[in-house]
Coordinates of C-alpha atoms and ligand atoms in Angstrom, one line a residue:
X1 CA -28.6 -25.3 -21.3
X2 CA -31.1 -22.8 -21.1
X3 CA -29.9 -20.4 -22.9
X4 CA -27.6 -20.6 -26.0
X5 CA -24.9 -18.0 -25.1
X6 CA -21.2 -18.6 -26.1
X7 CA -20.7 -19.1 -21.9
X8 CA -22.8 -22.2 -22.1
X9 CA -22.1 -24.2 -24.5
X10 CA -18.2 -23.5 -23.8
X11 CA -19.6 -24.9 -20.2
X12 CA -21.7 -27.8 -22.2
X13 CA -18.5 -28.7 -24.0
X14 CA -15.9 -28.8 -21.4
X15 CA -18.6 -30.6 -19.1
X16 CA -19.1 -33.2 -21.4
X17 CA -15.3 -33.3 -22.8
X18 CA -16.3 -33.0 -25.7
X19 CA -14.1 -32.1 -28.6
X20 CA -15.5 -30.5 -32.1
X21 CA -15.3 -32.1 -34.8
X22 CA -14.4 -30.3 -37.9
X23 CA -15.0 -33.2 -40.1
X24 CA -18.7 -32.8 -38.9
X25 CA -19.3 -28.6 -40.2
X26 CA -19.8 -28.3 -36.4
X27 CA -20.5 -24.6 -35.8
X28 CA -22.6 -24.2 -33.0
X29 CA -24.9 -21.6 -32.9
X30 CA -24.5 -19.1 -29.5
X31 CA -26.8 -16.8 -30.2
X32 CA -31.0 -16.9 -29.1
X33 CA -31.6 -13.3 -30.8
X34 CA -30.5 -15.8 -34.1
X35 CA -32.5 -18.8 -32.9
X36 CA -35.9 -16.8 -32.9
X37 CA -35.0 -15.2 -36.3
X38 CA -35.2 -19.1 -37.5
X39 CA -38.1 -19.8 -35.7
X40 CA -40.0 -17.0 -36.8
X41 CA -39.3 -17.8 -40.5
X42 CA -39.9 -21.5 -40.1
X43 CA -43.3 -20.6 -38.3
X44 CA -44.0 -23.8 -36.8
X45 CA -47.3 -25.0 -35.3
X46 CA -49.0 -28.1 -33.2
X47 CA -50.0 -29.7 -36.2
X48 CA -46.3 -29.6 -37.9
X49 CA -43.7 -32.5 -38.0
X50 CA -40.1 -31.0 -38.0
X51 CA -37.2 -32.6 -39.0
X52 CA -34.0 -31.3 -37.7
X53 CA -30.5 -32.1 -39.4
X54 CA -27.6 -32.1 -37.0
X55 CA -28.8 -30.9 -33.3
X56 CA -25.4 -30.8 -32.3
X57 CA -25.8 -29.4 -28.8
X58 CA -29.7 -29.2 -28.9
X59 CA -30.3 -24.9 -29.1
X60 CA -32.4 -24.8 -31.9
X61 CA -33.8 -28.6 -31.1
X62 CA -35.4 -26.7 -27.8
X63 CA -37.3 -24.2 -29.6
X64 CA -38.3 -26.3 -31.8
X65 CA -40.2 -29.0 -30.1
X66 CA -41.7 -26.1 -28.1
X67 CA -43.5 -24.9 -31.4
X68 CA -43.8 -27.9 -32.9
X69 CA -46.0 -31.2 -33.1
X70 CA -43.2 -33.1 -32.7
X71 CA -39.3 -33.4 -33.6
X72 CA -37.3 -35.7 -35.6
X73 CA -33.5 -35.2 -35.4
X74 CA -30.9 -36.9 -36.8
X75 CA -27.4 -36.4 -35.5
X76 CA -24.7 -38.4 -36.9
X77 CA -21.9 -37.6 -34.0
X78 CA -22.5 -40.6 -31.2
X79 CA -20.9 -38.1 -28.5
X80 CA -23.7 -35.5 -29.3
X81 CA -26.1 -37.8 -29.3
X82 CA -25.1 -39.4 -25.7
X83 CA -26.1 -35.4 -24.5
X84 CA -29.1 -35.4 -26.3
X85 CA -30.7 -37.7 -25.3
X86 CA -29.7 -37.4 -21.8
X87 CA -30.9 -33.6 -22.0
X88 CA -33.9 -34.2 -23.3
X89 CA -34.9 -38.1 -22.1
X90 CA -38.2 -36.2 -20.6
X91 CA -39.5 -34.7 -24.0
X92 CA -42.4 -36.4 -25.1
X93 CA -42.2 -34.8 -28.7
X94 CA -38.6 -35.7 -29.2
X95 CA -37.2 -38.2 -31.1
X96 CA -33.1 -39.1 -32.2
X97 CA -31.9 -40.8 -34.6
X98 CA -28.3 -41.2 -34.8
X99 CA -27.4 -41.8 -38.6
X100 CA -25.9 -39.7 -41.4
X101 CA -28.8 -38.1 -42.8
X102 CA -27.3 -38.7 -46.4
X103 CA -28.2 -42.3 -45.6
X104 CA -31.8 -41.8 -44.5
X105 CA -35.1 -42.8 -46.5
X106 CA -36.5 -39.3 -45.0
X107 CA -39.8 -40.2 -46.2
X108 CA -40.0 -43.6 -44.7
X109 CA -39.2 -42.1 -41.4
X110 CA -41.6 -40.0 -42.0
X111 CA -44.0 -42.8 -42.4
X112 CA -42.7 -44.6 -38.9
X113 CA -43.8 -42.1 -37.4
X114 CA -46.7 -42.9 -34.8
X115 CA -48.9 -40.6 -36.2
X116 CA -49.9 -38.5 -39.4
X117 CA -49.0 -34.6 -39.3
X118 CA -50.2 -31.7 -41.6
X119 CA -47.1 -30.8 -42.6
X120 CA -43.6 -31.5 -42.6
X121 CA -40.6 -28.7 -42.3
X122 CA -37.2 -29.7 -42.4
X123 CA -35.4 -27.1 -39.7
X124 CA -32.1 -26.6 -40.2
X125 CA -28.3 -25.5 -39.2
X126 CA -27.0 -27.4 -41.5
X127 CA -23.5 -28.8 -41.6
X128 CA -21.8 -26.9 -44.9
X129 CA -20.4 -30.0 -46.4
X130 CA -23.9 -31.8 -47.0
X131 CA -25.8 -28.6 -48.2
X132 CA -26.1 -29.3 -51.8
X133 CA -26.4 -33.8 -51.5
X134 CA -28.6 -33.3 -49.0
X135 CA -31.0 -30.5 -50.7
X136 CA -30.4 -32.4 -54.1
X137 CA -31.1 -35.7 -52.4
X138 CA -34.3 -35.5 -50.3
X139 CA -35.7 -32.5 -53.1
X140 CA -35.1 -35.7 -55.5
X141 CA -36.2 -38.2 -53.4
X142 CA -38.9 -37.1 -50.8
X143 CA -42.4 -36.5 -51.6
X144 CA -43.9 -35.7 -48.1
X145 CA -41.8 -32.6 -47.1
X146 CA -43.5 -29.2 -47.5
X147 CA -40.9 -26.8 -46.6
X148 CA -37.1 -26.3 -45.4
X149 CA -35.9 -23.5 -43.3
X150 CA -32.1 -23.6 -43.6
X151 CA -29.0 -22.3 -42.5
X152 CA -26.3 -22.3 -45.1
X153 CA -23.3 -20.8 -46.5
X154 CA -24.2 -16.9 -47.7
X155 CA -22.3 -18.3 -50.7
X156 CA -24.5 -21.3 -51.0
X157 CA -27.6 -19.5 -50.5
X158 CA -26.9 -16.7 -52.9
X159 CA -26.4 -19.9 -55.6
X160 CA -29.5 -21.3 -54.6
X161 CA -31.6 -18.2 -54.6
X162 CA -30.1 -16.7 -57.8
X163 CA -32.2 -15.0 -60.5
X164 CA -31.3 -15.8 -63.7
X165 CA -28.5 -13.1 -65.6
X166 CA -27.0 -13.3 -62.5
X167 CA -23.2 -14.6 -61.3
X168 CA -24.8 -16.8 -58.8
X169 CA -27.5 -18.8 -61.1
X170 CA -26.5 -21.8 -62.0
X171 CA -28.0 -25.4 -62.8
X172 CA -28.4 -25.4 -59.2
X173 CA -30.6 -22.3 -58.8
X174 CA -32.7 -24.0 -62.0
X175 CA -33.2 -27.2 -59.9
X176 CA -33.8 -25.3 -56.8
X177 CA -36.4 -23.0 -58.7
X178 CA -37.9 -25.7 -60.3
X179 CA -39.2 -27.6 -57.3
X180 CA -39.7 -25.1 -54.8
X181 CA -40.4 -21.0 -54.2
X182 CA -36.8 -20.0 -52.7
X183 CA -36.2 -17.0 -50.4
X184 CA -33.1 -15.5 -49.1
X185 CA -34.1 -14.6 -45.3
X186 CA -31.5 -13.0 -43.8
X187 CA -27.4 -13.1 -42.9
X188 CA -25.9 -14.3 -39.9
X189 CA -22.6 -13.0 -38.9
X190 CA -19.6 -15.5 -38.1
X191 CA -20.0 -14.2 -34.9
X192 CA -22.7 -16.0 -33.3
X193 CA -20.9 -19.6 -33.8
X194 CA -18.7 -21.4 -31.7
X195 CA -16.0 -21.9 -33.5
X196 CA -16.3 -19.3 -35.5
X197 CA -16.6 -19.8 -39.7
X198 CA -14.6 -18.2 -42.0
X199 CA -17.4 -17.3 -44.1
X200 CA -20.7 -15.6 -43.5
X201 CA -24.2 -17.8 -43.4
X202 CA -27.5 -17.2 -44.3
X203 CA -31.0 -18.6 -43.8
X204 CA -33.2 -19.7 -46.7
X205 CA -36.7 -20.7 -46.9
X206 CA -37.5 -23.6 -49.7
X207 CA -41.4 -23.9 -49.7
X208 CA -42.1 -27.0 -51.9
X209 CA -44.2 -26.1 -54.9
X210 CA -47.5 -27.9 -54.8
X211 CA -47.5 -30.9 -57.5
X212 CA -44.1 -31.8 -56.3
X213 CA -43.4 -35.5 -57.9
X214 CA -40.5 -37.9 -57.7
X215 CA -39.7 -39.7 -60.8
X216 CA -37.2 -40.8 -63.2
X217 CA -37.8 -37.5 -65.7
X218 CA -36.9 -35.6 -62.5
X219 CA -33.1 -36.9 -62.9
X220 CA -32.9 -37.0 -66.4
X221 CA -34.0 -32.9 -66.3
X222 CA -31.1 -32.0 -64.1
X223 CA -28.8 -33.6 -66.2
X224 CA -30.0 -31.7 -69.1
X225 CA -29.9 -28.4 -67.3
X226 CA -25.9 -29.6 -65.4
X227 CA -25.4 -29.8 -68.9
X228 CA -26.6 -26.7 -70.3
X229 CA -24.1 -25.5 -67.5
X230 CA -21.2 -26.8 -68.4
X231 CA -19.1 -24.6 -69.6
X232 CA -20.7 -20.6 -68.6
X233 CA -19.0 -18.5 -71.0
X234 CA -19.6 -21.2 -73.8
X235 CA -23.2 -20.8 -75.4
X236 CA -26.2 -23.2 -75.2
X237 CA -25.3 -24.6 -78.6
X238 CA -22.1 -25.6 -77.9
X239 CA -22.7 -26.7 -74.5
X240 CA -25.8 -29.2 -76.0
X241 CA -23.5 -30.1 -78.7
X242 CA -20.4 -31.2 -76.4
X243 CA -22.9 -33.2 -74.1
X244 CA -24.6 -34.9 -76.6
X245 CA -22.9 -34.4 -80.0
X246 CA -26.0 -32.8 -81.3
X247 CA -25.8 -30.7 -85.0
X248 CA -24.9 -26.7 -83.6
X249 CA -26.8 -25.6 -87.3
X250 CA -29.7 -27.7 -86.4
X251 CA -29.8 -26.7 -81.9
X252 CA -29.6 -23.3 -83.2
X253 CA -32.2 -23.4 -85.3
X254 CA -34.5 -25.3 -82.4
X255 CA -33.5 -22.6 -79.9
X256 CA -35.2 -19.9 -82.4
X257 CA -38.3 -21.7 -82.9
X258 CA -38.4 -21.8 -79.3
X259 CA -38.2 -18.3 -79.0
X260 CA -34.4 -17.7 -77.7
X261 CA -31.8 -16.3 -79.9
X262 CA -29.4 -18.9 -81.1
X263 CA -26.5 -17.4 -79.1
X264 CA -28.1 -17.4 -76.0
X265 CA -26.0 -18.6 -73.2
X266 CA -28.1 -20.8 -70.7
X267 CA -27.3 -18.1 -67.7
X268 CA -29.9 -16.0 -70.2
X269 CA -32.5 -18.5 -69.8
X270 CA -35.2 -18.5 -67.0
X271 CA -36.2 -21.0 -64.7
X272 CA -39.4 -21.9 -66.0
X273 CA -38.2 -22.2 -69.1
X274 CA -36.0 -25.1 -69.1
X275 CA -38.9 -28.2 -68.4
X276 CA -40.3 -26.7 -71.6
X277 CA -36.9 -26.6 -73.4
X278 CA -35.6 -30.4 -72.1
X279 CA -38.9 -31.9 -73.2
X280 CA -38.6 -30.2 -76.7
X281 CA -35.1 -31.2 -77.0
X282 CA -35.5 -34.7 -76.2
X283 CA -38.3 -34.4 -78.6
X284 CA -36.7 -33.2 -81.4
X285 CA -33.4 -35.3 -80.6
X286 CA -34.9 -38.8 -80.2
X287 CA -31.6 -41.0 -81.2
X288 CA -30.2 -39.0 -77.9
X289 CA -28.9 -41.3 -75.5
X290 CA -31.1 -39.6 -72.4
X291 CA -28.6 -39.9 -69.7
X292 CA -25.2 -39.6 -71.9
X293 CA -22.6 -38.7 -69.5
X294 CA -21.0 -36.3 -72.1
X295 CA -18.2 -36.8 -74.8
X296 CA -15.5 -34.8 -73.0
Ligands
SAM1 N1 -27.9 -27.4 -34.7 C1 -26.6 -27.1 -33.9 C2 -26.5 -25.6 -33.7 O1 -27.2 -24.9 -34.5 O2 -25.8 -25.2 -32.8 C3 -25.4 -27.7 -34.6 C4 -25.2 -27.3 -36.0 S1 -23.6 -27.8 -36.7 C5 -23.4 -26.6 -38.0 C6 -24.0 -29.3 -37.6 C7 -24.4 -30.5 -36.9 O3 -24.7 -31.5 -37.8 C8 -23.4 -31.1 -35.9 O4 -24.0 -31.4 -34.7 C9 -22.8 -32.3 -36.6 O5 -22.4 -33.3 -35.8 C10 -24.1 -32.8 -37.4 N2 -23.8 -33.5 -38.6 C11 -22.7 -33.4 -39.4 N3 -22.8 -34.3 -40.5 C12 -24.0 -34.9 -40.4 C13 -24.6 -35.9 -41.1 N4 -24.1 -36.4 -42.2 N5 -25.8 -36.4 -40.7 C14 -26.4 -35.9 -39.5 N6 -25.8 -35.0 -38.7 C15 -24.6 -34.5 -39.1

């Protein structure tokens, strides 16, 4: 396929009798106008790893390894894969692994890899039901990617681009804002998939802030903020006290001399402000089991 158009992948399809999936998110993309906007925000080079999540039929896969050092996909449908690699057997830069990407060390592929690259950028179309594991996941567990250019739900990137005070933030946008500089890029109508969604998409950037460590705290600090979450129309108090049966006269009292007001609801609160706030409140709370699951 040299062009993605919604003629030839239908032909790709067909050709290969190859059925969609639905339990795979697969929405292929039939659209090159689309295909560049993601190339030029990922803005790949020869010194750049990529990692690609779900090639499906290989159009974004072909720009990328054009731009790119080299790519690492990882496709977890064994018919797709059977077209990929018989597509692109000639690539030198091309590598496939067929696994669920929810069950790959990313980092110690990373490391398999033949040779050492200046950065890594995870490029993506990524199936909607793994958006938040897999961004969670590898955010929590890899410490050698520098950047992910994603396709995702507009929904789902709204969420994870939110400014606090905002419907859309959530402990989500806290953890997302905490460990990398998020940008909304741009829409993309249903249009330009085959099938098409019933929602509308968008493409984020995540660049990963520098410092970027993996360690227990890390998990023990998104509890704390899911926490904080809980309940969004209840305050901070009451949310800290349900968790983890902490005194409401005594929290409120430790959110003033923290500088918030003691009704503040945790929607209120932004995201650098919550390392600062978990720390102190761990602090302050000692006999608090750290990973209590909650009382309710
Ligand atoms: N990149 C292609 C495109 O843009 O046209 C396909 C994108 S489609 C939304 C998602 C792709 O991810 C499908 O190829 C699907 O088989 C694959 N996929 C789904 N779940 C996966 C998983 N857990 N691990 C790896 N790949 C997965």
């Amino acid at each position: 396929m040299e062009k993605s158009t919604p003629k030839a992948v239908k032909e790709l399809l067909v050709g290969h009798g190859l059925r969609l999936k639905k339990r795979f998110g697969q929405n292929f993309l039939v659209d090159d106008g689309i295909l560049k906007k993601i190339m030029r925000t990922a803005a790949l080079d020869k010194d750049t790893l990529v990692i690609e999540i779900g090639p499906g039929l290989g159009s974004l896969t072909r720009y990328l390894f054009a731009e790119a050092a080299h790519v690492l996909a990882i496709e977890i449908d064994d018919r797709l894969v059977e077209v990929l690699e018989e597509a692109f057997e000639d690539v030198a830069n091309f590598t496939l692994l067929h696994k669920d990407v929810l069950q790959v060390d990313l980092d110690e592929e990373i490391e398999k890899m033949d040779k050492s690259y200046g950065k890594v950028v995870v490029v993506a179309n990524l199936p909607y039901y793994i958006t938040t594991p897999f961004i969670m996941n590898s955010l929590q567990k890899s410490e050698r990617i520098d950047r992910y250019v994603l396709m995702v739900q507009l929904e789902v990137a709204r969420r994870l681009t939110a400014r606090p005070s905002t419907k859309d933030y959530n402990a989500l946008s806290v953890f997302i804002h905490h460990h990398t500089e998020a940008d909304f890029r741009f829409r993309v109508p249903p249009e330009v998939f085959i099938p098409k969604p019933e929602v509308g998409s968008a493409v984020i950037s995540l660049t990963v802030k520098d410092g970027h460590k993996v360690s227990r705290e890390t998990s023990r600090f998104h509890d704390f903020v899911k926490k904080a979450f809980a309940q969004r129309r209840k305050t901070l108090v009451n949310n800290l006290h349900n968790a983890y049966g902490v005194d409401k006269e005594k929290t409120g009292d430790f959110l003033e001399k923290m500088g918030y007001d003691r009704n503040v609801r945790a929607e209120r609160i932004e995201p650098d402000g919550w390392v600062e706030l978990a720390e102190e409140f761990f602090a302050v709370n000692a006999d608090v089991p750290r990973e209590n699951k909650g009382r309710r």
